[in-house]
mmCIF file of C-alpha atoms in Angstrom:
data_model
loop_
_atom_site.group_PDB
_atom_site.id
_atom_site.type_symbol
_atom_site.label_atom_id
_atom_site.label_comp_id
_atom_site.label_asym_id
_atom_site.label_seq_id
_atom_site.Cartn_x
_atom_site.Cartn_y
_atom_site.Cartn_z
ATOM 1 C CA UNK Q 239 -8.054 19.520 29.107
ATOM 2 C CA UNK Q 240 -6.014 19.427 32.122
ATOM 3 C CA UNK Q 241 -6.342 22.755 33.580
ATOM 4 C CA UNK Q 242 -5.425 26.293 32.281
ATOM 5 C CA UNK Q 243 -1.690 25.830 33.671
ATOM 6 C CA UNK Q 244 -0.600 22.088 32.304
ATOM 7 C CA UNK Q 245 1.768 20.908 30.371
ATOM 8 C CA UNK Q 246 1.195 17.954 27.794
ATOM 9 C CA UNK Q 247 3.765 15.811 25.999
ATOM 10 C CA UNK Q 248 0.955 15.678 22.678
ATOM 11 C CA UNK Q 249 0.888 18.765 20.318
ATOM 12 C CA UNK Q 250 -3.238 18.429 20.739
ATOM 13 C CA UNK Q 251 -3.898 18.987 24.376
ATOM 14 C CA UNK Q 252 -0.786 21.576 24.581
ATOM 15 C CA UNK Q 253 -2.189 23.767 21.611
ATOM 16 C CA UNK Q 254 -5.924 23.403 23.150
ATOM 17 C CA UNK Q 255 -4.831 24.303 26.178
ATOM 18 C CA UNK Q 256 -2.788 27.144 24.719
ATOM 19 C CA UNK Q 257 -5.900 28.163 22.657
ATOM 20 C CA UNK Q 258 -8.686 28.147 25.699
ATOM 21 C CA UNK Q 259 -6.129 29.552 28.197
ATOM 22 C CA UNK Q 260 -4.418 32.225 25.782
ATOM 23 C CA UNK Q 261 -6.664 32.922 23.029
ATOM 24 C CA UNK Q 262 -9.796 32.345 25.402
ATOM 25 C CA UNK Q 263 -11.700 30.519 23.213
ATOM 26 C CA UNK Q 264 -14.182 28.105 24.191
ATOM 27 C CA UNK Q 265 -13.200 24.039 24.868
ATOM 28 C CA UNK Q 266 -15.041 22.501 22.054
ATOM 29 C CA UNK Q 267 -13.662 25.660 19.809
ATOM 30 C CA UNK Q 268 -9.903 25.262 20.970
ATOM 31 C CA UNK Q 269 -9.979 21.187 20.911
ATOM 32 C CA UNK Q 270 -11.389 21.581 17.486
ATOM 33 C CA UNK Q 271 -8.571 23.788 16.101
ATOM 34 C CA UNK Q 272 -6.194 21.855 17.604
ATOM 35 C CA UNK Q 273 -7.574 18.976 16.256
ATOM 36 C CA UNK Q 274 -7.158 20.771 12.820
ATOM 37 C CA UNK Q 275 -3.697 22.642 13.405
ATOM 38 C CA UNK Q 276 -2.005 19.831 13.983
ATOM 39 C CA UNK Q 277 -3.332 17.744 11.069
ATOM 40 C CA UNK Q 278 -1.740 20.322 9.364
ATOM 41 C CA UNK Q 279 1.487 20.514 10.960
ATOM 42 C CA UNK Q 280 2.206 16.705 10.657
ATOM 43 C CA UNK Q 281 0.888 17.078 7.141
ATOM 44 C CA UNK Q 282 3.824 19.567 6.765
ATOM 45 C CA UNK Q 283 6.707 17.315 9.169
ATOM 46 C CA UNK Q 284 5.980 15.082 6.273
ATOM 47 C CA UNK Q 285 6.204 17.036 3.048
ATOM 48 C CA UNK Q 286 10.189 15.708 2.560
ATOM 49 C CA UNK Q 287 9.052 12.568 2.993
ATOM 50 C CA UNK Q 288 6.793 12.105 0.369
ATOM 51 C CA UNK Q 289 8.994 14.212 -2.334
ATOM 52 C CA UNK Q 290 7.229 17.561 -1.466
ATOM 53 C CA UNK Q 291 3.565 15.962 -2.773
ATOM 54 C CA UNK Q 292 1.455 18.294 -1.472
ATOM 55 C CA UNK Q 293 -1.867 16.375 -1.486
ATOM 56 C CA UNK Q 294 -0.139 12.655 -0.056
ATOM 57 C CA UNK Q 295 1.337 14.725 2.596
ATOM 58 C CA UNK Q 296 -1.529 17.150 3.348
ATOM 59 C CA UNK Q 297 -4.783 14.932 2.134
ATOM 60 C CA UNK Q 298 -3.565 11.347 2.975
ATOM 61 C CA UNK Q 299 -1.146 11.764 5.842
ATOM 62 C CA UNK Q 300 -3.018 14.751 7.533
ATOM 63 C CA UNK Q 301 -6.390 13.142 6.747
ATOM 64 C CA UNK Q 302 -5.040 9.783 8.680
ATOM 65 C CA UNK Q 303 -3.747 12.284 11.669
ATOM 66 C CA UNK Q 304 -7.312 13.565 11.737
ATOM 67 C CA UNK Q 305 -8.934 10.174 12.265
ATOM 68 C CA UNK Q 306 -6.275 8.689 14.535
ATOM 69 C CA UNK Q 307 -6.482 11.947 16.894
ATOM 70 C CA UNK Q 308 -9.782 11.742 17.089
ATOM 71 C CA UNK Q 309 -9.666 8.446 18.441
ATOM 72 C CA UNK Q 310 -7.677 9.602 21.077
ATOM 73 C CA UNK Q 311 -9.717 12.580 21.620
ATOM 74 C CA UNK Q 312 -12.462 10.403 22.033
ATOM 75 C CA UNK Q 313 -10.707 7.862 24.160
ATOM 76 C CA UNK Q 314 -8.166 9.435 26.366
ATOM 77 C CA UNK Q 315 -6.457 6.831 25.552
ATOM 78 C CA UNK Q 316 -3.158 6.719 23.077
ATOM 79 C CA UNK Q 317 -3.724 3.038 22.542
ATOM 80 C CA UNK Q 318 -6.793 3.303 20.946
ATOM 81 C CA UNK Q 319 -4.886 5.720 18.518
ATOM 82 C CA UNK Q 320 -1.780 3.104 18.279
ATOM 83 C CA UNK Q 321 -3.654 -0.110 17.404
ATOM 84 C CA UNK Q 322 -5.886 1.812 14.921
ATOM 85 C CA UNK Q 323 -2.617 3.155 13.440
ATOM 86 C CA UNK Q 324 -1.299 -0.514 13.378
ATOM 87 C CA UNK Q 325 -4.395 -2.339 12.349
ATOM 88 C CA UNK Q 326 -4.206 0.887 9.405
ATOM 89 C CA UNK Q 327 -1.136 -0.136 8.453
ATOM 90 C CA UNK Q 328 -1.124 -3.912 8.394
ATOM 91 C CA UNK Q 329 -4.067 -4.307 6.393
ATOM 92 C CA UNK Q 330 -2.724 -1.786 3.290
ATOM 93 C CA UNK Q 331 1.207 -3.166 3.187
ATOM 94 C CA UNK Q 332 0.061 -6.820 4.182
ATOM 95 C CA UNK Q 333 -1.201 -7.336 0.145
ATOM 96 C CA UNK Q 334 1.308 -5.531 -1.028
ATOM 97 C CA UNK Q 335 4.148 -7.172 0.187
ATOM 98 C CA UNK Q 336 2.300 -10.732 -0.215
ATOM 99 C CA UNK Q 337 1.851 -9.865 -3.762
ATOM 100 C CA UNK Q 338 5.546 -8.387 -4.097
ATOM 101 C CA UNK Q 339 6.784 -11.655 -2.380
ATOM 102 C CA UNK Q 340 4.591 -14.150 -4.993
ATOM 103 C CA UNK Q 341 5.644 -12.094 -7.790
ATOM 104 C CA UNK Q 342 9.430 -12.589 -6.913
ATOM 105 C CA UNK Q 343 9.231 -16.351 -6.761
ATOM 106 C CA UNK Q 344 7.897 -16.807 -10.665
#
């Protein structure tokens, strides 16, 4: 984390900062929580967008958050989290709009 007074432009290191300087828990304990929290929250930023379905905002989208933060939390390194994000999405809507695009032309 950087440092009990620092400010971070990513909801994870702000809210495990917040956690281990405020709520004086431990590192590992506020990364963790933070980790989780804001799986949650994007879950939620998304509910609208997904017609208020609870489980492909909360399961799918938040599940996805978890893995991709955890590559940066890993990495230190938002790239990591980008290209997996890309590489994510490429390989589901690739088939899908190949097969949308062959199924136009009969």
């Amino acid at each position: 984390m950087g440092g009990r007074g620092s400010l971070h432009h990513r909801p994870v290191p702000r809210v495990a900062d917040f956690l281990y300087a405020k709520a004086k828990l431990s590192r590992t304990t506020a990364i963790v929580l933070a980790w989780l929290i804001s799986a949650v929250w994007f879950g939620a930023a998304h509910l609208q967008t997904y017609d208020w379905n609870v489980a492909q905002a909360f399961i799918v989208i938040g599940g996805a958050r978890l893995i991709l933060t955890l590559a940066y939390i890993r990495t230190k390194n938002l790239w990591v989290s980008t290209g997996a994000h890309i590489i994510n999405d490429w390989t589901l809507f690739t088939p899908a709009i190949v097969i949308n695009a062959a199924l136009v032309t009969l």
